Structures are given as structure tokens and as C-alpha cells.
Short mmCIF file of C-alpha atoms in Angstrom, two decimals:
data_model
loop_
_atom_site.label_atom_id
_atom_site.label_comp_id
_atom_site.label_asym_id
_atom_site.label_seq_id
_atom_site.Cartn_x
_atom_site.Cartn_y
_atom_site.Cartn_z
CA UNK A 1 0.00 0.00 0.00
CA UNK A 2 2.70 2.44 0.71
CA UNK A 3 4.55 1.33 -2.17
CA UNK A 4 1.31 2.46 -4.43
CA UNK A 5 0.84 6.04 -1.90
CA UNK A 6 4.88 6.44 -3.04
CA UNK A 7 4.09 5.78 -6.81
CA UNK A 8 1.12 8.16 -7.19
CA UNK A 9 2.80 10.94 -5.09
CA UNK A 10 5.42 10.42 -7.79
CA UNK A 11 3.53 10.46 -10.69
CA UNK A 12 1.41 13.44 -9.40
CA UNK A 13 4.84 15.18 -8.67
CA UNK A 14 5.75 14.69 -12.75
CA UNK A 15 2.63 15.98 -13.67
CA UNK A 16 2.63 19.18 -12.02
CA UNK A 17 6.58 19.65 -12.59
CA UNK A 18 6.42 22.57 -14.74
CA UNK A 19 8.37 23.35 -18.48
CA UNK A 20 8.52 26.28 -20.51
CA UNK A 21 10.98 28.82 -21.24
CA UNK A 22 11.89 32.15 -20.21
CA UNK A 23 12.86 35.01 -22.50
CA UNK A 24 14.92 38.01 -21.00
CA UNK A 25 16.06 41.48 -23.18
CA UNK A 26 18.24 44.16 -21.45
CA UNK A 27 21.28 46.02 -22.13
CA UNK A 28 23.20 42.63 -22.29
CA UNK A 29 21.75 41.15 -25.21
CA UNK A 30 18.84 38.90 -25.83
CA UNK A 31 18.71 35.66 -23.78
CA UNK A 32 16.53 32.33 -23.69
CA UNK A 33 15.89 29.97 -21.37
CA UNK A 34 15.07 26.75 -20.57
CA UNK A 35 12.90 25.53 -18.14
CA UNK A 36 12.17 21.77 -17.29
CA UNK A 37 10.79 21.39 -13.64
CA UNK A 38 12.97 23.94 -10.92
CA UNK A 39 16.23 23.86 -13.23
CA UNK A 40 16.68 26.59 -15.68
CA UNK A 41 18.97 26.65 -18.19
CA UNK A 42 20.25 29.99 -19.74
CA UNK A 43 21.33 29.83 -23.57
CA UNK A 44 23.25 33.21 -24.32
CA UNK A 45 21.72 34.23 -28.06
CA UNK A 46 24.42 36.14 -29.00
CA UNK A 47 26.75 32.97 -28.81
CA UNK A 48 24.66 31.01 -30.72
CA UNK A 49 23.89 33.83 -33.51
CA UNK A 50 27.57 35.18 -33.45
CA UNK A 51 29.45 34.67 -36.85
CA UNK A 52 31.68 32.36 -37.91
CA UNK A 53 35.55 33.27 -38.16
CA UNK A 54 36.61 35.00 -41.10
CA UNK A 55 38.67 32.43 -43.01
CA UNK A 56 35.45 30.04 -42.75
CA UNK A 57 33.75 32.65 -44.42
CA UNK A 58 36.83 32.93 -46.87
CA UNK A 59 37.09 29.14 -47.55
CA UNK A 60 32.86 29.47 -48.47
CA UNK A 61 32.94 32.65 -50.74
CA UNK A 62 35.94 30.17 -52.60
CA UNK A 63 34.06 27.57 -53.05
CA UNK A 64 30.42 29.62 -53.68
CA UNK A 65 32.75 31.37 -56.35
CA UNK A 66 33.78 28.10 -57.65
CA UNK A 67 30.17 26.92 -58.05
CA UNK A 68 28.99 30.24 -59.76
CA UNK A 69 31.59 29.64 -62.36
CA UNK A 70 30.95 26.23 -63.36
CA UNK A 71 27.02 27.29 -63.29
CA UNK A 72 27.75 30.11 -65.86
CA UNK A 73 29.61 28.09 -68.36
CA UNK A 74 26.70 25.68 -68.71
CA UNK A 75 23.74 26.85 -71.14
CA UNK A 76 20.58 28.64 -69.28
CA UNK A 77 17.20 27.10 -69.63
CA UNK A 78 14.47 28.39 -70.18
CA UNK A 79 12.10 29.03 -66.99
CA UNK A 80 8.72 27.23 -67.05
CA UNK A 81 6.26 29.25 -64.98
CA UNK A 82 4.16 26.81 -62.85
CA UNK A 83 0.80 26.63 -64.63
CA UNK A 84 -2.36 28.09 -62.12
CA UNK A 85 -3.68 26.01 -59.70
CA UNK A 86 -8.44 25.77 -60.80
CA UNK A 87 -10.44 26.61 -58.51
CA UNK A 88 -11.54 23.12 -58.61
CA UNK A 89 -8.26 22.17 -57.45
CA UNK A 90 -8.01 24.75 -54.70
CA UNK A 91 -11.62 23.40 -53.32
CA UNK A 92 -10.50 19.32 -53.44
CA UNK A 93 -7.33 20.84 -50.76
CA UNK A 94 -9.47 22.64 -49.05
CA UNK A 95 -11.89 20.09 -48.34
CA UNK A 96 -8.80 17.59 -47.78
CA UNK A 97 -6.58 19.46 -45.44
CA UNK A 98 -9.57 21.63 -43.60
CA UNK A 99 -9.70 18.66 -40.85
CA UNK A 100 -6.10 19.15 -40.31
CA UNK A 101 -6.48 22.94 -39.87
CA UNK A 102 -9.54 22.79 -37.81
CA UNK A 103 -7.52 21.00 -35.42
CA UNK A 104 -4.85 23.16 -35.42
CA UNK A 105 -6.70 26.31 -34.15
CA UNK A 106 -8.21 23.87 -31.48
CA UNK A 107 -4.75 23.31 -30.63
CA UNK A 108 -3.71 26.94 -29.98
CA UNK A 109 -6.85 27.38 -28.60
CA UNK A 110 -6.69 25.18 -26.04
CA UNK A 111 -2.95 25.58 -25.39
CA UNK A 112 -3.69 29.48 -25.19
CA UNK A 113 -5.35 28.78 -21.85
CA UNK A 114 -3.39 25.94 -20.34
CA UNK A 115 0.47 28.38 -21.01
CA UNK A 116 0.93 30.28 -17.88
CA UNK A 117 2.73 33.48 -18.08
CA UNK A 118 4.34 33.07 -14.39
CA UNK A 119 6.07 36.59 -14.94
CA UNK A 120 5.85 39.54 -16.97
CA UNK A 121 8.52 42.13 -16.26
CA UNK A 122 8.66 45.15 -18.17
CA UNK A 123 10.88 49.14 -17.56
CA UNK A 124 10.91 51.34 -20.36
CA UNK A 125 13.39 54.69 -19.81
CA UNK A 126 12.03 57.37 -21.98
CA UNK A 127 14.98 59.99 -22.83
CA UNK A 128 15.06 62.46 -24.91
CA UNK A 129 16.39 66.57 -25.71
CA UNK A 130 13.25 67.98 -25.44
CA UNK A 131 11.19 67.56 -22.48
CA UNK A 132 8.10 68.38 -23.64
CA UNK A 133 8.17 65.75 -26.31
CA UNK A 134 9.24 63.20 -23.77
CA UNK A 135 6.34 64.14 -21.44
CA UNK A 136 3.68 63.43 -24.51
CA UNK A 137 5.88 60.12 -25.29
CA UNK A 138 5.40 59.02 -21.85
CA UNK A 139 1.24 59.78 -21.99
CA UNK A 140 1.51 58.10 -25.29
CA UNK A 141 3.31 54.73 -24.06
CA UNK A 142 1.09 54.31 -21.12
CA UNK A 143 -2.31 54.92 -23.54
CA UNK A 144 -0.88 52.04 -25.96
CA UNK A 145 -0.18 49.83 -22.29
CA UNK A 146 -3.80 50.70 -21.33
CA UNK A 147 -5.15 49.60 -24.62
CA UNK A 148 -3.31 46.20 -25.36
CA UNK A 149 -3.16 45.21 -21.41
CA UNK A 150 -6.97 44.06 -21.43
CA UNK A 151 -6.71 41.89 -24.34
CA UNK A 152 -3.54 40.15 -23.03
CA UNK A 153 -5.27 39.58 -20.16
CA UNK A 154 -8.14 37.59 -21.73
CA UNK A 155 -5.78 35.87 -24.39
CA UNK A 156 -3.35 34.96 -21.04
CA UNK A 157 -3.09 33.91 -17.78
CA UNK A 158 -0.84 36.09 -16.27
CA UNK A 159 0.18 34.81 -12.84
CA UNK A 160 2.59 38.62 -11.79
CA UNK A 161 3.06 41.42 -13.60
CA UNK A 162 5.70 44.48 -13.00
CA UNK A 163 5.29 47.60 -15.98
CA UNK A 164 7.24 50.59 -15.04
CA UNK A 165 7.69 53.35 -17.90
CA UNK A 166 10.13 56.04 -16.71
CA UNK A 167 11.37 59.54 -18.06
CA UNK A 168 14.70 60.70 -17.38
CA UNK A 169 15.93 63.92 -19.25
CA UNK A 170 19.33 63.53 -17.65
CA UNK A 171 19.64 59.83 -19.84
CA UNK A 172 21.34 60.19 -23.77
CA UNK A 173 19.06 57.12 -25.24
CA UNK A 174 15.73 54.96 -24.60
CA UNK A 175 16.73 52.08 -21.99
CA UNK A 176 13.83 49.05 -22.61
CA UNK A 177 14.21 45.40 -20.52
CA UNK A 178 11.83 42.45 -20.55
CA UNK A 179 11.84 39.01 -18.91
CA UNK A 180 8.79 36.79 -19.31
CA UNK A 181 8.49 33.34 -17.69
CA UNK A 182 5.94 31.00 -20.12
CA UNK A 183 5.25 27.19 -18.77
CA UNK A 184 2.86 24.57 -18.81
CA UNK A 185 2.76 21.63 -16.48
CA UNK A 186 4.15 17.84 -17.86
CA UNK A 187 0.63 16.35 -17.11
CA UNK A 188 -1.31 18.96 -19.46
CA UNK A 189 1.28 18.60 -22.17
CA UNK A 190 0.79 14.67 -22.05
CA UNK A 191 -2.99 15.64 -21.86
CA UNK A 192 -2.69 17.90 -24.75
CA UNK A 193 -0.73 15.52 -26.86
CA UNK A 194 -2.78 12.06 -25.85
CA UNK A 195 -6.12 14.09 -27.09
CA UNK A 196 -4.77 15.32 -30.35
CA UNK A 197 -2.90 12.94 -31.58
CA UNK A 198 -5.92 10.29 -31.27
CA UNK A 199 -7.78 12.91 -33.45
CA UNK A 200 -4.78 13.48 -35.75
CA UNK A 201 -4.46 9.72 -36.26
CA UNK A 202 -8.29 9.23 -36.84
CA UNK A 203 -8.10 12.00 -39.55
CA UNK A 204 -5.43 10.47 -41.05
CA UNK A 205 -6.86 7.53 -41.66
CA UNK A 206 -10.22 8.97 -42.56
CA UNK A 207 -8.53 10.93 -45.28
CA UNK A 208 -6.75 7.44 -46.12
CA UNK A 209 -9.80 5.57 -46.67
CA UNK A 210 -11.40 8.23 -48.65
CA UNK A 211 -8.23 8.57 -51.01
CA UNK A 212 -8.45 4.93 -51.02
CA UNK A 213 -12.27 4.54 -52.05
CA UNK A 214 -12.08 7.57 -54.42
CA UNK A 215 -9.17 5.37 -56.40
CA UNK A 216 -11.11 2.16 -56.48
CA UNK A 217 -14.21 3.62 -57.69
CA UNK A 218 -11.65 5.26 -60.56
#
């Protein structure tokens, strides 16, 4: 019995063990992370989007030069423009992929409201020479906020939220940060993915049969 009370707790444990990722802006650079339970995992973007050294990029303009020349000497061809797709043929894909595409904006839909946003941080330094036209800015950035907040709010769950826009006249450029924590728990993924793909597969072979019967009465 307490071997079974050990196994549940465990398996309830997985289930609520949350994953997602967390996305953080400042004056360092653009970072991601990755979450999977309470470990988080930083990945430093500007690493992995850095370029490569200079006499890689040598050795490949070589070789892309190499390839250009051997593609001039042979003959061009003629282009054949791909002939219009009817609107017969345009209605047949519809009616064949709309299942698939259906399910796909059930998907977001109900992904929208299981994704928690566990944090939302937001500062925004307004600077500028004139102080006048930083004032309006600063009315102007807190109208936009006030207009999009509501309908993040109903697209969202948004566990904590911290929005600070600042003016400082003393500052020579526009300072802007953002974190933002996103998860969902392991046992609504596995949810998510149990109840989809069933439907995926029994689409699939829907569309199968029909193919299939379509043929066979050709």
C-alpha cells in the first residue's frame, strides 16, 4: 500500500513539474531559457547567432565562387512558370486538409489557456532633448499599455506582472528590458498531446480511406 501512496505521489509530482521557457532582453543582449521542472537553463543568443571566423567565411565565398563559375559556363534554360492552380483544385485541398487545420486552431486554442505566463517584467526609460516631447511620449506609451493590457489579459493567464515606464531627461538614449516566464505543467502537455494525436491519427486515416475509395471507384 505504501509502495502504491509512493508511486502516485510520484507520478502526481511529474505531472505538475512545470516546463517552458523564459525570455529576457536588457542592455546585455537577448537571452533564452530553458525551463524543465525547478532547473533553468540559460542559452546566451548572442553565442549562438555570433558569426563564424573570417577564413570560414573565406574558404565558403571560394568555393560559392567556384560553383557560380561552373554554373555560368553551362547553357541557361528556359524558366517554365508553374501553370495556375483551378479553382476546382483549390476546393478538393481545401476540403482535404480543412480537418487538419480545424484542429490546429483547437490546438492553440486550447494551449492558449493551459500556457501560464508566471512573470511579466517590463521598464521602459524614456529619454530624450526635449522635455516636452518626452512628457507626450510618456502619456503616449502608457495609452498604448492601457489599450493592449486588457486583451492580453483575456488571451493569457498572467500569474505577476511588473510595468514601469520612466522619463529621465538627464539619460542620452531609450533604456527598454523584458523578462517573461511561459510554462505549462508535464501532465497537461501529455494531456494535450494524448487528445490530439488520437484525433490526428483518426483524420489520417479517414482521409486514407477516402483517397483509397475515391481510387477504387476510378
Amino acid at each position: 500500500m505504501i509502495g502504491w501512496l509512493i508511486f502516485l505521489a510520484v507520478l502526481a509530482a511529474l505531472a505538475a513539474a512545470p516546463l517552458g521557457v523564459c525570455v529576457l532582453y536588457d542592455a546585455a543582449g537577448f537571452r533564452v531559457g530553458i525551463r524543465i521542472g525547478p532547473v533553468k537553463y540559460w542559452l546566451d543568443w548572442n553565442e549562438l547567432v555570433r558569426d563564424k571566423p573570417a577564413e570560414n567565411r573565406q574558404k565558403k565565398s571560394k568555393h560559392t565562387g567556384k560553383s557560380k563559375k561552373k554554373s555560368a559556363e553551362k547553357p541557361p534554360q528556359g524558366e517554365q512558370k508553374p501553370a495556375p492552380l483551378q479553382k476546382e483544385k483549390l476546393d478538393e485541398i481545401w476540403k482535404t486538409y480543412k480537418p487538419f487545420i480545424e484542429m490546429a486552431v483547437d490546438l492553440l486554442s486550447d494551449l492558449r489557456r493551459k500556457v501560464r505566463i508566471q512573470r511579466l517584467d517590463m521598464r521602459l526609460v524614456l529619454a530624450g532633448d526635449d522635455p516636452a516631447d518626452t512628457a507626450a511620449f510618456y502619456g503616449y506609451a502608457w495609452m498604448v499599455l492601457g489599450s493592449l493590457w486588457p486583451h492580453l489579459e483575456r488571451l493569457f493567464v498572467i500569474r505577476k506582472r511588473n510595468i514601469t515606464i520612466q522619463c529621465d531627461f538627464a539619460a542620452a538614449e531609450i533604456l527598454f528590458s523584458l523578462r517573461t516566464d511561459i510554462t505549462i505543467t508535464l501532465g497537461r502537455l501529455v494531456v494535450l498531446a494524448a487528445r490530439y494525436g488520437k484525433r490526428l491519427i483518426q483524420e489520417y486515416w479517414k482521409m486514407k480511406n477516402t483517397n483509397k475509395a475515391v481510387q477504387t471507384n476510378e
